[in-house]
Coordinates of C-alpha atoms and ligand atoms in Angstrom, one line a residue:
X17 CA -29.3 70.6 39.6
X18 CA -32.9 69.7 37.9
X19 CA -34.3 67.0 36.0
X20 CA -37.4 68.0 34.2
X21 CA -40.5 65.5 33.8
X22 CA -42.5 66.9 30.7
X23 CA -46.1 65.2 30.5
X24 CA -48.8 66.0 29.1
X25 CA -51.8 67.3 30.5
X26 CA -54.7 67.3 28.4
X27 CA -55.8 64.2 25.8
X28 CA -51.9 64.2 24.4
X29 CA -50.7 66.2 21.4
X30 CA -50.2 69.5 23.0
X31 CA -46.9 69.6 21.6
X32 CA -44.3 67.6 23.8
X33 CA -42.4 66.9 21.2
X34 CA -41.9 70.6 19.9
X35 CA -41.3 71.5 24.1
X36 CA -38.8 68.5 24.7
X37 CA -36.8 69.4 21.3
X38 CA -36.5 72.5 22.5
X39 CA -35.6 72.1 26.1
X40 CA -33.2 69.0 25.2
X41 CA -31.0 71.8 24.5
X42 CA -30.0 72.3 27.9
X43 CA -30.5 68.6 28.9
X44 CA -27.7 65.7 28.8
X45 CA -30.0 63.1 28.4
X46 CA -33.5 62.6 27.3
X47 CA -35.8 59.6 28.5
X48 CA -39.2 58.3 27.4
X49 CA -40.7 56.0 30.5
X50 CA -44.2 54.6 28.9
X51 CA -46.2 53.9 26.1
X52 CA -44.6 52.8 23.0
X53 CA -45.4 54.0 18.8
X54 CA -48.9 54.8 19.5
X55 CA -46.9 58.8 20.5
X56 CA -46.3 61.1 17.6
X57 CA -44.1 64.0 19.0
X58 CA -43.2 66.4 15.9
X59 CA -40.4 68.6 15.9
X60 CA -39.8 71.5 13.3
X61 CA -36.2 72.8 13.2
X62 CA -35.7 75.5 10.3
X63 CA -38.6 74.3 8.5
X64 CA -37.7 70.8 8.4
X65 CA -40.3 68.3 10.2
X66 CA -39.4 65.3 12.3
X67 CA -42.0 62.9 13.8
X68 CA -41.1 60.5 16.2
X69 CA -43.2 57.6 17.2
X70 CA -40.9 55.8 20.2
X71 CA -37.4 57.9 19.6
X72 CA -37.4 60.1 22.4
X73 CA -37.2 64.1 20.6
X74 CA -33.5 64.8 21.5
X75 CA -32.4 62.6 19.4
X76 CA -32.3 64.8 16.6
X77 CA -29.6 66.8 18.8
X78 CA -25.9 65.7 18.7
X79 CA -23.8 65.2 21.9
X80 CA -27.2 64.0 23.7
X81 CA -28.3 60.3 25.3
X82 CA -31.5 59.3 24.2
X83 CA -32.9 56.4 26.3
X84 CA -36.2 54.3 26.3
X85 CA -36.9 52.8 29.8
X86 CA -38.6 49.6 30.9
X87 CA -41.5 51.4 30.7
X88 CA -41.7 51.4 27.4
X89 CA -43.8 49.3 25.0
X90 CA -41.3 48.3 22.4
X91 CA -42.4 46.9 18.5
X92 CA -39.0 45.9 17.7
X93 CA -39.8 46.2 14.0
X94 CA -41.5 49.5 14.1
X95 CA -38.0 51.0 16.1
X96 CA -35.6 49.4 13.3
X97 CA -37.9 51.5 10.7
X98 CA -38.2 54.5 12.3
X99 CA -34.3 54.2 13.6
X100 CA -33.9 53.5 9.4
X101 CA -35.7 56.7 8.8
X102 CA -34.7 59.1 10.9
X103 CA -31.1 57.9 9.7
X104 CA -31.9 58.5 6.1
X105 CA -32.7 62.5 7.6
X106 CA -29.2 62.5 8.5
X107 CA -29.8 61.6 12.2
X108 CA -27.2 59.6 14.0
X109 CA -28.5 56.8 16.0
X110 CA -25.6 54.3 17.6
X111 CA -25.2 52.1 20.9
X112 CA -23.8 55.3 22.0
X113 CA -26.1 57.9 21.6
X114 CA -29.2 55.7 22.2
X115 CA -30.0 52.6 24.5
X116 CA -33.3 50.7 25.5
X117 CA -33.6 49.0 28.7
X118 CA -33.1 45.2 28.8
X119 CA -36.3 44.9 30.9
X120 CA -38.6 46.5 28.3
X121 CA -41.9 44.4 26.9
X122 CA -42.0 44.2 23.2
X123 CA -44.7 44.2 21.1
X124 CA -45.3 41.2 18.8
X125 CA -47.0 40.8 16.1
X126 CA -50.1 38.9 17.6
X127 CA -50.4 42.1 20.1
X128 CA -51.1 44.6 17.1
X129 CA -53.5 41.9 16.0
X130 CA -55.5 41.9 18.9
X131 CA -55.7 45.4 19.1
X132 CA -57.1 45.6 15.5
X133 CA -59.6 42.5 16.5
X134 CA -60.8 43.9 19.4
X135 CA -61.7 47.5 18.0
X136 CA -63.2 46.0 14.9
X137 CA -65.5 43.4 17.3
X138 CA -66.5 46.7 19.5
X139 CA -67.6 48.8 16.5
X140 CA -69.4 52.2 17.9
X141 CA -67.9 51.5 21.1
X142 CA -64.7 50.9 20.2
X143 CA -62.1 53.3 21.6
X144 CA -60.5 54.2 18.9
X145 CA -57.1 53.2 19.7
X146 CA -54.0 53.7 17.5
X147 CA -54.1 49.6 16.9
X148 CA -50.2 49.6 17.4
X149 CA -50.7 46.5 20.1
X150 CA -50.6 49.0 23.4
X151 CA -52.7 47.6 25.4
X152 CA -52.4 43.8 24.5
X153 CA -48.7 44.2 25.1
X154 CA -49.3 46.2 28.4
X155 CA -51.8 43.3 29.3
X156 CA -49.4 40.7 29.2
X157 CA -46.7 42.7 30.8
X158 CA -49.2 42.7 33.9
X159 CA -49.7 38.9 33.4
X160 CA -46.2 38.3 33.4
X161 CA -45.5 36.4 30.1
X162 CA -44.4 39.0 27.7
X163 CA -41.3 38.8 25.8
X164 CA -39.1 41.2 27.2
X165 CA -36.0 42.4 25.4
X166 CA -33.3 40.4 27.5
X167 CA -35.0 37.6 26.4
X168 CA -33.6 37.6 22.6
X169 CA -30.1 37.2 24.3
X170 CA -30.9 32.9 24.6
X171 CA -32.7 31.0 22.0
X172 CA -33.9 28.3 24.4
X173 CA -34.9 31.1 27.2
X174 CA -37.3 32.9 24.1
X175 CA -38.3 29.5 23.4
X176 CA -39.6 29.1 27.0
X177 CA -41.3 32.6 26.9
X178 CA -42.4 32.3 23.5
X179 CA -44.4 29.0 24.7
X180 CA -45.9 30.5 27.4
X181 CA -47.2 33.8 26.1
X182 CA -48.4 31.6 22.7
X183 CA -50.1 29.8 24.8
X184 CA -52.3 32.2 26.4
X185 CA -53.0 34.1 23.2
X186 CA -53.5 30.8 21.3
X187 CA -56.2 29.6 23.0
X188 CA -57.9 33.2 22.6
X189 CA -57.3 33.0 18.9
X190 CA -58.7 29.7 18.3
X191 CA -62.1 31.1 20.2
X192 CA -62.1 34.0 17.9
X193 CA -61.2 31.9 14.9
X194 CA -58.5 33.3 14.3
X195 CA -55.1 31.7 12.6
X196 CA -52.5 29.8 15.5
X197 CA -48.9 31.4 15.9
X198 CA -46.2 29.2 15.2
X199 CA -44.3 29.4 18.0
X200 CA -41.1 28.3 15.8
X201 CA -41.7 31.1 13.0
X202 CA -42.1 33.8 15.3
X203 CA -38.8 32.8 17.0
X204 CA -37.2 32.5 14.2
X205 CA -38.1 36.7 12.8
X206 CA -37.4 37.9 16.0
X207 CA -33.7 35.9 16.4
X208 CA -32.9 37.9 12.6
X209 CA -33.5 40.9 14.4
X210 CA -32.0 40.0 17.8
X211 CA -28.8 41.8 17.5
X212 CA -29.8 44.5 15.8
X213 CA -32.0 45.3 19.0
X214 CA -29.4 44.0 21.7
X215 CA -26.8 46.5 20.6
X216 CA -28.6 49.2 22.0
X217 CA -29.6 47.3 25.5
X218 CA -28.8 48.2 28.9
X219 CA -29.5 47.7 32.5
X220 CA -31.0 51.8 32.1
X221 CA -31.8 52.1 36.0
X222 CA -27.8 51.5 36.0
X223 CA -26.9 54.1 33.6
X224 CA -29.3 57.4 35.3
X225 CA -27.6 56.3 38.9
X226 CA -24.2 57.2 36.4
X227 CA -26.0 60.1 35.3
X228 CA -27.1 61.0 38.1
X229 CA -23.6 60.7 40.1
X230 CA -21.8 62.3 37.0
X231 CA -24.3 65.7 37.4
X232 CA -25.7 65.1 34.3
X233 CA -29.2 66.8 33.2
X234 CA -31.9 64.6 32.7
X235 CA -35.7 65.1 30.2
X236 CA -38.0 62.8 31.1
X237 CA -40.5 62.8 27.8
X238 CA -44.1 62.0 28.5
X239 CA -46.2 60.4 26.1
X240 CA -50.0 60.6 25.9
X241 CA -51.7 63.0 28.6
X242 CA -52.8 62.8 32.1
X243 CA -56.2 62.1 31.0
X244 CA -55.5 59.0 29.0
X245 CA -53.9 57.5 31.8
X246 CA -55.2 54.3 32.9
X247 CA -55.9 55.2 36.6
X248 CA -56.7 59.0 36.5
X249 CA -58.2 59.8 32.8
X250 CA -61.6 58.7 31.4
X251 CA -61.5 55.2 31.7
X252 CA -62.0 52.9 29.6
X253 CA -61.3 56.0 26.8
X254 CA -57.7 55.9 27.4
X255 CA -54.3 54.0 26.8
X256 CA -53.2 51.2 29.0
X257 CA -49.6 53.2 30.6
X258 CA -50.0 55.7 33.6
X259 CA -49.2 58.6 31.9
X260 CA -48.4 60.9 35.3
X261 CA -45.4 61.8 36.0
X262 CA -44.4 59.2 38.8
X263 CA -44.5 57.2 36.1
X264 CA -41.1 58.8 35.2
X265 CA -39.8 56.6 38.1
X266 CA -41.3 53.6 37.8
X267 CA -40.5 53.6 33.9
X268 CA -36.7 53.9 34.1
X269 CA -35.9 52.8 37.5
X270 CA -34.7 56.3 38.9
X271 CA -36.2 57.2 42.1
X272 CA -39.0 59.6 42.6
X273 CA -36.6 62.0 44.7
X274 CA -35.2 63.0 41.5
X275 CA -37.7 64.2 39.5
X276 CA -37.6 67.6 40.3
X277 CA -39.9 69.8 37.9
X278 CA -42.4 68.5 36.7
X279 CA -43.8 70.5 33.3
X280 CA -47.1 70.1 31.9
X281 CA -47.3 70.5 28.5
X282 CA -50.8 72.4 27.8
X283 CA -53.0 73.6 24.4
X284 CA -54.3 76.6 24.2
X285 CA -57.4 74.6 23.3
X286 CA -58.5 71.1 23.5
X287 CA -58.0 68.6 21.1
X288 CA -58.5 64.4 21.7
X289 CA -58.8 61.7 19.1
X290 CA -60.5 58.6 19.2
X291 CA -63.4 57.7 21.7
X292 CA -64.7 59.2 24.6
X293 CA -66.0 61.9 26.7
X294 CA -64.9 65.6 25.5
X295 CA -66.7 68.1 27.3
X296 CA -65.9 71.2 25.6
X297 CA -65.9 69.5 22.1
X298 CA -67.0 72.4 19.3
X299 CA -69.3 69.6 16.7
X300 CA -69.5 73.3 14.5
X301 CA -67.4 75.8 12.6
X302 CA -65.5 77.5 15.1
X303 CA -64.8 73.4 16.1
X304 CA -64.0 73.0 12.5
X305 CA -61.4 76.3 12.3
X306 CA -59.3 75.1 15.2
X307 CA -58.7 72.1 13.4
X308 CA -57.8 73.7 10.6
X309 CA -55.6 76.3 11.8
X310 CA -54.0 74.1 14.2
X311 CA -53.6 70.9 11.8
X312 CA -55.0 69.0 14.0
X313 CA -54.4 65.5 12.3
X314 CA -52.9 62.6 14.4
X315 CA -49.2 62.6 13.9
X316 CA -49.8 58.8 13.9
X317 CA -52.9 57.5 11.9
X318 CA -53.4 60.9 10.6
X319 CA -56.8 60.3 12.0
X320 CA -58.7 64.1 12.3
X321 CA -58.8 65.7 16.0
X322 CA -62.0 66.1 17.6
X323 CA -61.4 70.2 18.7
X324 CA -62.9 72.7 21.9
X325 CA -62.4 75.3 24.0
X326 CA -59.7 75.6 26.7
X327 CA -60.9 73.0 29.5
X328 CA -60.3 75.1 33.0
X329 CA -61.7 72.8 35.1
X330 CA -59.8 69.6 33.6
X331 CA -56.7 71.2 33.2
X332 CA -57.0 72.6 37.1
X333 CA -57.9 68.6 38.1
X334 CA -55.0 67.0 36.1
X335 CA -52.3 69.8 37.6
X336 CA -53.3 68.9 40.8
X337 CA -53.3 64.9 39.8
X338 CA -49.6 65.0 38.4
X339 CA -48.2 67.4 40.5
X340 CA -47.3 69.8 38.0
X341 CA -45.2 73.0 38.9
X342 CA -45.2 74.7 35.5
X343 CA -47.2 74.7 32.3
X344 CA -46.0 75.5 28.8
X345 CA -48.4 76.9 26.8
X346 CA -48.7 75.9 22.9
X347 CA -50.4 77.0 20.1
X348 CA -51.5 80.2 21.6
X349 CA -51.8 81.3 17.3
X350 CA -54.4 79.0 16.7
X351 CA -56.5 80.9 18.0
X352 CA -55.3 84.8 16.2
X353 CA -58.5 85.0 14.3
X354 CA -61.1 83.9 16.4
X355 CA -63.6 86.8 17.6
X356 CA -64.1 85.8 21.3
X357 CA -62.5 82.7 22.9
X358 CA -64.0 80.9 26.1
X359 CA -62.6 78.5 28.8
X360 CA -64.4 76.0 30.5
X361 CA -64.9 77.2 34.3
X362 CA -67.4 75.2 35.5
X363 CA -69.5 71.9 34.7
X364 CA -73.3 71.9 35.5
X365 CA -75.1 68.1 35.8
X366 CA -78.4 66.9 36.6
X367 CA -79.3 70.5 37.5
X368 CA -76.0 71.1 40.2
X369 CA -72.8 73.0 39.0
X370 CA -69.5 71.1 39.7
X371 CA -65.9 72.2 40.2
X372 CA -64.3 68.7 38.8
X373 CA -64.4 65.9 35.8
X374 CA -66.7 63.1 38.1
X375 CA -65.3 59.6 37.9
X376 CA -68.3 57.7 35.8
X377 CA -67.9 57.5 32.3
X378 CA -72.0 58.2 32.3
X379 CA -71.4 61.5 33.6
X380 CA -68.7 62.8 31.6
X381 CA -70.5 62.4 28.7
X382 CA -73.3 64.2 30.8
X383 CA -71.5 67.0 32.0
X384 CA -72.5 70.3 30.2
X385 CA -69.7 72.9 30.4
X386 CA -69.8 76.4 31.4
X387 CA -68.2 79.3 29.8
X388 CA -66.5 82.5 30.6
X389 CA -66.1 84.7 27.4
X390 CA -62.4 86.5 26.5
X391 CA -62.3 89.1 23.8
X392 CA -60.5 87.9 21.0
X393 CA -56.8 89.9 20.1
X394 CA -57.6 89.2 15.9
X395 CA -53.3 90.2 15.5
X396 CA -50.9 87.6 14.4
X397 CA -48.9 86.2 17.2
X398 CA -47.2 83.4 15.3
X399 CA -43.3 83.2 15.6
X400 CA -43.7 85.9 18.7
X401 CA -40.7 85.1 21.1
X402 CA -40.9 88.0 24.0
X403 CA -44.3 88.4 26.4
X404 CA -44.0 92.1 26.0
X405 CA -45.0 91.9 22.2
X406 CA -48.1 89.7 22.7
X407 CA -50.6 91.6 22.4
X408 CA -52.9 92.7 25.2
X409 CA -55.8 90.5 24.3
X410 CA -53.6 87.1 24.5
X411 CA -52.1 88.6 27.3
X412 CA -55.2 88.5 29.4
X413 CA -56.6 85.1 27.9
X414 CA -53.0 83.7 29.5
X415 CA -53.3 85.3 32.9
X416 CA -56.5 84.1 33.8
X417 CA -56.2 80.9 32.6
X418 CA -52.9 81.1 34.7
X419 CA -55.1 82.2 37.7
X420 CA -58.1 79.2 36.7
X421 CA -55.9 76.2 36.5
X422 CA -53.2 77.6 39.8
X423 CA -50.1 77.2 37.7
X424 CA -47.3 79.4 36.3
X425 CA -47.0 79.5 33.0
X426 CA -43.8 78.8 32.3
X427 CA -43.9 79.4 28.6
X428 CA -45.6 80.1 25.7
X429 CA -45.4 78.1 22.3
X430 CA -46.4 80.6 18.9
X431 CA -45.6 78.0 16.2
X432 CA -44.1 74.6 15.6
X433 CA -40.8 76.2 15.3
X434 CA -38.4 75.2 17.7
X435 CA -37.6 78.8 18.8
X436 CA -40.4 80.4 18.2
X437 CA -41.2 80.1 22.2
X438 CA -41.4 82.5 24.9
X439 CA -39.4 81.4 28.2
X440 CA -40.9 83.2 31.2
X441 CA -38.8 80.3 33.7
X442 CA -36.0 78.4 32.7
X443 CA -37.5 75.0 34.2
X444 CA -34.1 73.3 34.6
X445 CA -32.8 76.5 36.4
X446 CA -35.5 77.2 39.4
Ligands
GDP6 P1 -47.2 65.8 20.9 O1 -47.7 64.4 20.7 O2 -47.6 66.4 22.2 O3 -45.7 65.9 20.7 O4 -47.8 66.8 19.8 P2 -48.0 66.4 18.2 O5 -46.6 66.6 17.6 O6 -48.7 65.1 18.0 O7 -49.0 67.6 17.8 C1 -48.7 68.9 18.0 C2 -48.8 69.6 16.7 O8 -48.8 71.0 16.9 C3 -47.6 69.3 15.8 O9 -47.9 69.4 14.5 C4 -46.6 70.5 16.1 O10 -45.7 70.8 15.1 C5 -47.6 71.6 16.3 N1 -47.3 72.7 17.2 C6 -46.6 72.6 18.4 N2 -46.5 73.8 19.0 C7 -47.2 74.6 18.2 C8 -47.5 76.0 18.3 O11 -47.2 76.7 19.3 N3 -48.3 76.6 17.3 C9 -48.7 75.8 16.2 N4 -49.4 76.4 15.3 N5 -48.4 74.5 16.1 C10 -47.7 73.9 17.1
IMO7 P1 -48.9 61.6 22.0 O1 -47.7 61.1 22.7 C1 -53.2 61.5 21.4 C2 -55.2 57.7 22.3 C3 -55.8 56.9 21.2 C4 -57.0 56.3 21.9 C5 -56.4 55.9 23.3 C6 -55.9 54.5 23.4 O2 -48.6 61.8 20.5 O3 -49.6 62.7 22.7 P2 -53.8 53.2 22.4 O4 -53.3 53.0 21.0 O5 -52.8 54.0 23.3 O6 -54.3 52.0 23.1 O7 -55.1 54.2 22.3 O8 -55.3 56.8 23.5 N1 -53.8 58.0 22.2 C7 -53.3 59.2 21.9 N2 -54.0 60.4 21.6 N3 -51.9 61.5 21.5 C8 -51.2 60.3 21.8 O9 -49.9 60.3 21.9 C9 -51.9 59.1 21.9 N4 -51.6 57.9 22.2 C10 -52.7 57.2 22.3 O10 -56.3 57.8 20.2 O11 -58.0 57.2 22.1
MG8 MG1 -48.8 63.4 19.2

């Protein structure tokens, strides 16, 4: 009996969503423990595209639970709409099928505000963050006055909170000169939607333990990647969730001693969007190609993905962070045309090579990466589904980057289709 943790482990948007579609099959019950509609997981299932923002990607399969843990940063608005969408696809979403957890943080409308405010006031050295609220949300889960979802069950008990988060981000507002929330108008917009959000809450640590007792298989779906975590990615260039995999416990209330395989979703390349360091970053042509080939444009704000070569010596350093046992591999035919493709094996600053990321933000934008060189295999892999038909170019560029970063590859993604995938190790099976 396994439950699989998928995170990811780059700068996000390696293609969790594609992985966790595809693995849900096998899975009773799919779980997304942290960060909120700043995630864009896209599925493709016979052509036809789904992108999720806070649904977790088994949704879109019948017969399984999808659940979003107290981990979670919920905009109750922004999950009615894409709950209303993903219903107009044909998609059904019920108090049986999905729940949230009762102890979730939403997002309110003064959050997404702040977020905007704060990135406009930094200019250049903004972050570049998806301005969905994240991080105010996450601040004032920390500071113990968000709104959490139990809290729509009593007006006078929102009343209380409502007063008491307003008036932190009051006094803020009125420094920045910005308009007062009404404490009595807010409450009011979120008691319309009250029940419409209640019907799907639960105590979820209470439900897993049933899963759990029942045998049931359980996906933990990562959003973001290991290095936009808050603790272990290039801070202050990341989102304000731990994005590692422990997080799976402390996100849903199930205990660490059953997350069993932990599966780190990898590009065959590196993408990241918004701010920050990025090592391997390609500001050319061959920069420009991956981005075209792999449509690298943010499932989100459709912002454009800053693109590079495969990052060894990150990708090593965030395995070793999360704990990862297995990588899938995605978007190995981005890269069918390109003549030679290099990995990152090695960082060289001030003058001295180095074997990791260092922890100052001064020195990752310092570091100068070096290369080793793979022939390219110029053959179509796209929609490959075996290893043996690969050819023996790919072949190699996925053993040694098996050997660099010390992980099995578990398996390989060729396009965004959910079964275009080779499986190499059944992760809920080991
Ligand atoms: P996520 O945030 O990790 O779920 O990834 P996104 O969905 O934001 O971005 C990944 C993009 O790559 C999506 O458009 C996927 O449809 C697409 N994709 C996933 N796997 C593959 C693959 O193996 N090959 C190609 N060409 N595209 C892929
Ligand atoms: P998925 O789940 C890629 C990035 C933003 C910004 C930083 C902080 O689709 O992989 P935030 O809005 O979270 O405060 O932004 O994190 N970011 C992502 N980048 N994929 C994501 O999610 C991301 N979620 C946030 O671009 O740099
Ligand atoms: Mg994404």
């Amino acid at each position: 009996m396994k439950n699989v943790i998928v995170v990811g482990s780059q700068w996000g948007d390696e293609g969790k969503g594609k992985i966790v579609d595809w693995l849900s099959s096998e899975a009773d019950v799919v779980v997304r423990f942290q960060g909120g509609h700043n995630a864009g997981h896209t599925l493709v299932i016979d052509k036809k595209v789904f992108k999720l923002r806070l649904l977790p990607s088994g949704i879109v399969r019948e017969k399984k639970i999808s659940i979003l843990g107290n981990g979670v940063v919920i905009d109750p608005w922004a999950l009615l709409d894409e709950i209303k969408e993903i219903k107009n696809k044909g998609i059904s979403v019920t108090d049986e099928n999905f729940m949230i957890s009762e102890s979730a943080s939403l997002i309110l409308p003064f959050h997404q505000e702040m977020d905007e405010i704060r990135e406009d006031i930094a200019g250049k050295s903004k972050i570049g963050t998806t301005r969905r609220g994240i991080g105010p949300c996450y601040e004032d889960k920390v500071g113990r006055r968000s709104i959490r979802v139990m809290d729509l069950r009593s007006e006078s008990n929102l009343d209380n909170r409502l007063k008491n988060v307003l008036a932190h981000h009051n006094a803020v507002r009125k420094g920045l000169n910005k308009k007062i929330y009404k404490k009595d108008e807010l409450k009011k917009k979120l008691l319309k939607i009250a029940p419409q959000i209640l019907k799907y809450a639960k105590p979820v640590w209470l439900e897993l333990d049933k899963f759990i007792k029942n045998r049931k298989k359980i996906l933990f779906e990562g959003a973001q990647g290991i290095l936009l975590d808050v603790d272990h990615g290039t801070y202050p260039y990341v989102t304000s969730s731990n994005t590692v995999p422990s997080m799976a416990s402390t996100g849903t209330g199930l205990g660490p001693d059953k997350l069993n395989y932990i599966l780190g979703i990898t590009k065959a390349y590196t993408t990241r969007v918004g701010s920050g360091p990025f090592p391997t970053e390609l500001n050319n042509k061959i920069g420009e190609s991956l981005g075209k080939k792999g449509k690298e444009f943010g499932t989100v704000t459709a912002r454009k993905r800053r693109c590079g070569w495969f990052d060894g010596v990150l990708v090593r350093q965030t395995i070793k962070i999360s704990g990862i046992n297995g990588i899938a591999l995605t978007k190995l035919d981005v890269l069918d045309d390109m003549d030679e493709i290099k990995i990152c094996v090695q960082y060289e600053l001030n003058g001295k090579k180095i074997d990791y990321l260092p922890s100052a933000p001064e020195d990752q934008f310092n570091v100068r990466p070096i290369y080793k060189t793979f022939p390219g295999w110029k053959t179509k892999t796209q929609g490959i589904r075996h290893m043996k038909d690969l050819p023996e170019n790919a072949k190699k560029y996925v053993y040694a980057l098996e050997d660099f970063i010390g992980a099995k590859i578990s398996s390989i993604s060729t396009s965004p289709e959910r079964d275009d995938t080779i499986l190499l190790e059944d992760p809920f099976k080991i």
